[in-house]
Short mmCIF file of C-alpha atoms in Angstrom, two decimals:
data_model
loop_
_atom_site.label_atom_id
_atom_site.label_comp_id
_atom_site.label_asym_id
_atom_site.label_seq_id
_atom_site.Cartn_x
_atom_site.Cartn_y
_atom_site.Cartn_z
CA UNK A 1157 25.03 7.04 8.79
CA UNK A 1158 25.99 3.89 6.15
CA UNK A 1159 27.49 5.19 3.11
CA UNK A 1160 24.58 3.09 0.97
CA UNK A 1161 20.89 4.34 0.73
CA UNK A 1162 17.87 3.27 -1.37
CA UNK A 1163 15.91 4.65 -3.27
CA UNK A 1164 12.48 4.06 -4.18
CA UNK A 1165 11.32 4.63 -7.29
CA UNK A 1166 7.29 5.03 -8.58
CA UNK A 1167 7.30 6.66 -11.70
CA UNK A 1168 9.96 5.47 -14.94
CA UNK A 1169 12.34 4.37 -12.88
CA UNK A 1170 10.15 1.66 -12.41
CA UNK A 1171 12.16 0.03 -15.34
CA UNK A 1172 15.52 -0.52 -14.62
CA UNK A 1173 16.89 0.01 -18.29
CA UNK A 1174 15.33 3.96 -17.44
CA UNK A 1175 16.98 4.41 -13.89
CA UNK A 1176 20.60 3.35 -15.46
CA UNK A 1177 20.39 6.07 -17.21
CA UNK A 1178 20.57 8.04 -14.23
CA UNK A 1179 23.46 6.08 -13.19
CA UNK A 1180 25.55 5.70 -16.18
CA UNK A 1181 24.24 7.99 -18.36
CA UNK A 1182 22.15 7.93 -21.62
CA UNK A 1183 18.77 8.60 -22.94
CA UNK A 1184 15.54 6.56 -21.81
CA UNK A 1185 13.64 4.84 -24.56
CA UNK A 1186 11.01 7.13 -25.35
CA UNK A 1187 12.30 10.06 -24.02
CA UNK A 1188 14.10 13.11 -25.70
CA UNK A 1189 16.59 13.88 -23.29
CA UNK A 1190 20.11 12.68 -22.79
CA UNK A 1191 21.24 12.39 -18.80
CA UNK A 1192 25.26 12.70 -18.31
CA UNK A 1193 24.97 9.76 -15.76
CA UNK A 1194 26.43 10.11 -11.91
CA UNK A 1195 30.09 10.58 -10.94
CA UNK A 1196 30.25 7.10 -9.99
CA UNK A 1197 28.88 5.09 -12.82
CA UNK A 1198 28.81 1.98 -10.74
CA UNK A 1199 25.00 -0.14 -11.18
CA UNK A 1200 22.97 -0.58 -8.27
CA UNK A 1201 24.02 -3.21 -5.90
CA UNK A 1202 20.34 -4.62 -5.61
CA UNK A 1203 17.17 -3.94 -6.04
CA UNK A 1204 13.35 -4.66 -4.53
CA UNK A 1205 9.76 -3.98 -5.28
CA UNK A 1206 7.77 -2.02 -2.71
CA UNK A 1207 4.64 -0.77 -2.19
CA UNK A 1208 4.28 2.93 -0.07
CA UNK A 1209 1.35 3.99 1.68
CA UNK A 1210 1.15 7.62 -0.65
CA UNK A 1211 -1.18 8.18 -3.52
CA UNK A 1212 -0.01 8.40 -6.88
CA UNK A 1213 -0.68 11.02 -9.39
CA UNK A 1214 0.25 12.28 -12.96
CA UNK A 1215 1.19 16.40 -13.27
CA UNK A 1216 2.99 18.65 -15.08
CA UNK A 1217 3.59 18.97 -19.11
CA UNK A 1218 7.10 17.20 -19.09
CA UNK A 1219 9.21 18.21 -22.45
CA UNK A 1220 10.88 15.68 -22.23
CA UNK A 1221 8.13 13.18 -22.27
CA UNK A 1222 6.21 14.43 -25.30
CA UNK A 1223 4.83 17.22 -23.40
CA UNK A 1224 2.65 14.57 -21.27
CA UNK A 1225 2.40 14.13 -17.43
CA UNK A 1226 4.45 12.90 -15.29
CA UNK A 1227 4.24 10.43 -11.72
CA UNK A 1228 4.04 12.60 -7.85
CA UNK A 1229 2.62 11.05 -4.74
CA UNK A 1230 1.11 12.68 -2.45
CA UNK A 1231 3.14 14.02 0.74
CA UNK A 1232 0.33 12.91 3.12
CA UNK A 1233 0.40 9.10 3.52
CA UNK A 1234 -2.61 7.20 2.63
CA UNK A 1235 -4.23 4.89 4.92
CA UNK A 1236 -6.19 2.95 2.13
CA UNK A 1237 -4.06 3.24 -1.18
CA UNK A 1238 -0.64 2.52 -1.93
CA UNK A 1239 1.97 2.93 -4.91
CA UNK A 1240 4.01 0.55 -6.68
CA UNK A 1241 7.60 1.06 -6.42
CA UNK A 1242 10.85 -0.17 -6.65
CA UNK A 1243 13.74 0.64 -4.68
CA UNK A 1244 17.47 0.56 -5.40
CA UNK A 1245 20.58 0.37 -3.67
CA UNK A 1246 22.72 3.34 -4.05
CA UNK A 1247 25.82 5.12 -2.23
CA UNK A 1248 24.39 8.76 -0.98
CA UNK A 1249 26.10 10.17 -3.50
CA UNK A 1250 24.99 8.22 -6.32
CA UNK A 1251 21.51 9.40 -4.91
CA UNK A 1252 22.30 13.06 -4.51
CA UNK A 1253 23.63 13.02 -8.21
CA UNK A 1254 20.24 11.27 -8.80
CA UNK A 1255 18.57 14.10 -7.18
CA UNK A 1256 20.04 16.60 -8.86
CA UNK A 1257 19.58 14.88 -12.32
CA UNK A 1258 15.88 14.46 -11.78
CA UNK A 1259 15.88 17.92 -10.81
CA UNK A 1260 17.69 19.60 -13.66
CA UNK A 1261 20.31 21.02 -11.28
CA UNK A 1262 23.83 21.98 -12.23
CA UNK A 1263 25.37 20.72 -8.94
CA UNK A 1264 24.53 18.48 -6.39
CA UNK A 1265 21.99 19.94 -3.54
CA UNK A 1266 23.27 20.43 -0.40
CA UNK A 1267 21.21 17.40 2.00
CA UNK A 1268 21.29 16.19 5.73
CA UNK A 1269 19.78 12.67 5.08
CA UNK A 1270 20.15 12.56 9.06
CA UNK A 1271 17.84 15.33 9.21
CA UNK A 1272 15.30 13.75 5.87
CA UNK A 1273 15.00 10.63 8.81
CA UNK A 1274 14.27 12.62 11.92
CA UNK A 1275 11.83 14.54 10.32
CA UNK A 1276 9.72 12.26 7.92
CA UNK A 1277 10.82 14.90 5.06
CA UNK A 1278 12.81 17.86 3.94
CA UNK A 1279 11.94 20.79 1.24
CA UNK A 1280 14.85 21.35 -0.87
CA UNK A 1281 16.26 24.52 -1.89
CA UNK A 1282 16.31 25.66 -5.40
CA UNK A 1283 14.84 22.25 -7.01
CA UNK A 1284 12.87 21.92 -9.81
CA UNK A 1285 9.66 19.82 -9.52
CA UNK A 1286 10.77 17.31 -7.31
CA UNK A 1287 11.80 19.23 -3.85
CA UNK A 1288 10.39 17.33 -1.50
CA UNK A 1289 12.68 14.11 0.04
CA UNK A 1290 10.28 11.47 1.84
CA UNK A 1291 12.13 8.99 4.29
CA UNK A 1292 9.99 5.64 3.86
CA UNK A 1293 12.16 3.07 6.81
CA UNK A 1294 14.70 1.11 6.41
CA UNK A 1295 15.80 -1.82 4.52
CA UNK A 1296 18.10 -4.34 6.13
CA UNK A 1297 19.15 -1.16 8.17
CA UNK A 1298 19.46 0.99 5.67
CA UNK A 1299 17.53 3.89 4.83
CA UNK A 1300 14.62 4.13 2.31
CA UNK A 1301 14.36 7.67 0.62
CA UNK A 1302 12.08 8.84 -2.19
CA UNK A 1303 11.20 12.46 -3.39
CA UNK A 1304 7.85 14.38 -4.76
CA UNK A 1305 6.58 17.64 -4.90
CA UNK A 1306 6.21 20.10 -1.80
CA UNK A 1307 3.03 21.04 -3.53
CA UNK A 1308 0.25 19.35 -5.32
CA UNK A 1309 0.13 20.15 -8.77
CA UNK A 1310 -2.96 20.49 -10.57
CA UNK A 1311 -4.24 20.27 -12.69
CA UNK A 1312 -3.49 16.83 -13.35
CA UNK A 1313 -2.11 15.61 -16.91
CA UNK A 1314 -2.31 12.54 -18.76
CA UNK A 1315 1.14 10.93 -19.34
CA UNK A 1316 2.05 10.53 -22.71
CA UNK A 1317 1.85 7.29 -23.99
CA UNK A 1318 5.61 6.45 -24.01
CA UNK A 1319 5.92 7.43 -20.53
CA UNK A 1320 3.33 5.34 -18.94
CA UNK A 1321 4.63 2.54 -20.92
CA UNK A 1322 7.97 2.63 -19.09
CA UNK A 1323 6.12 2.49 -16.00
CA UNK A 1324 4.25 -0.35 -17.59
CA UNK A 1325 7.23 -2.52 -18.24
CA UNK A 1326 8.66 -1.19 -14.60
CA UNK A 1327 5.81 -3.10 -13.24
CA UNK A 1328 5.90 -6.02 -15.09
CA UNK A 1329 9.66 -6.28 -14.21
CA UNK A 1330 9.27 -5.80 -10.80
CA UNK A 1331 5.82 -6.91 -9.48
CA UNK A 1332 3.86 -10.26 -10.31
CA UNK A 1333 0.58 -8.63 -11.47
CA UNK A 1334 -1.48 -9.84 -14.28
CA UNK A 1335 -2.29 -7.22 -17.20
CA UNK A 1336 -5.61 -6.69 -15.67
CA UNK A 1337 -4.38 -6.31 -12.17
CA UNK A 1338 -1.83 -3.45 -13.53
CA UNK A 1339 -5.09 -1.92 -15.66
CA UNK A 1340 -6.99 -1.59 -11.98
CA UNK A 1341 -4.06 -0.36 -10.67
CA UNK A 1342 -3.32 2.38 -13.58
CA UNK A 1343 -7.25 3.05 -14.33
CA UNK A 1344 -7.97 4.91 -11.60
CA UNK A 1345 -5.50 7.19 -10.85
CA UNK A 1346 -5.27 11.32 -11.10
CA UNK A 1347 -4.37 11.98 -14.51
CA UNK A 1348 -5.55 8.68 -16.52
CA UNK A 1349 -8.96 8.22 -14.85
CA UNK A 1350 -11.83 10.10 -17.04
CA UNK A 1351 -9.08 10.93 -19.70
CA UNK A 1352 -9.48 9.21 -23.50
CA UNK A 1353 -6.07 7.83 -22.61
CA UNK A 1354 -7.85 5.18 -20.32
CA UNK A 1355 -9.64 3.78 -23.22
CA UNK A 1356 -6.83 2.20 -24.92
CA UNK A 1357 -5.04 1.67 -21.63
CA UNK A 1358 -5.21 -2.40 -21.50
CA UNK A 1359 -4.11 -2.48 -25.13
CA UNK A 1360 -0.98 -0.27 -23.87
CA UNK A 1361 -0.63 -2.52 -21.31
CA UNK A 1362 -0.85 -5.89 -23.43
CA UNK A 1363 1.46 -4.19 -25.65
CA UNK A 1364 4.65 -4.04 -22.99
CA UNK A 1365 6.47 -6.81 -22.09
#
């Protein structure tokens, strides 16, 4: 297998300012928590929008995110909705320090990416929320990974504010879509539709450039 992967991202790393803190280290704007970076610091040697065939949804009371929800898909693909993305190109072990980053793991997870492609997907051992890896194709011949949860969460949780507006700007950065276009997107998903949140969603949206 190549030594370079990528990985798709639908939730903050939207924004690429938010992933490279993954990657070099730092602490996202909006967030509380500081991320010690991957061993190699080296940026992403491209990157592409994407959409993939699994429903979004928001989950979880993340800490980190002013005790809001967070993004999941779905492990069951969807044959009438999809979810933005974007996708990065990483070395494998850029993406397993990724992984174990996202994961709030003290060491990298052990991972047969050969195996994550034969099968579709692989549970992780001894992750945190985000223990499921999803193979999504390829990309110029190179695998397409991303991760959710092996179970669905519920119930489901407005993000905070400051979250969904890094997935905001993620969108704007990497897909053409008009402010209202993003507000249909956004409007109806598990964890902002019926929520007061979705009320002052297009001025949120307006807001983020």
């Amino acid at each position: 297998m190549c030594n370079y992967i990528w990985y798709a991202s639908y939730g903050s790393n939207l924004l690429e300012e938010r992933f490279l803190c993954y990657i070099r280290g730092g602490k996202p704007l909006g967030a509380t928590k500081t991320y010690q970076g991957c061993v190699d610091k080296s940026l992403p040697t491209a990157k592409k929008g994407l959409e993939i065939p699994y429903r979004i949804y928001f989950a979880k009371l993340a800490k980190i995110w002013s005790g809001g929800g967070v993004a999941f898909i779905h492990k069951e693909m969807s044959a009438s909705e999809v979810t933005l993305a974007c996708m990065y190109r990483i070395s494998k072990e850029q993406f397993y320090d990724v992984i174990m980053q996202e994961n709030g793991l003290t060491q990298r997870p052990e991972i047969e990416l050969d195996k994550v492609i034969a099968q579709g997907s692989v549970i992780l051992g001894k992750a945190g929320w985000y223990d499921q890896l999803l193979y999504l194709g390829k990309q110029n011949g190179e695998p397409i990974f991303t991760f959710t949860a092996k179970e669905l969460f519920q119930p489901y949780v407005a993000p905070h504010e400051s979250y969904l507006g890094t997935i905001i700007r993620g969108i704007k950065e990497t897909h053409a879509l008009t402010d209202e276009e993003i507000f249909d997107y956004l409007a109806v998903k598990e964890g902002i539709k019926n929520v007061p949140l979705r009320a002052d969603l297009k001025k949120l949206i307006s807001s983020k450039k």
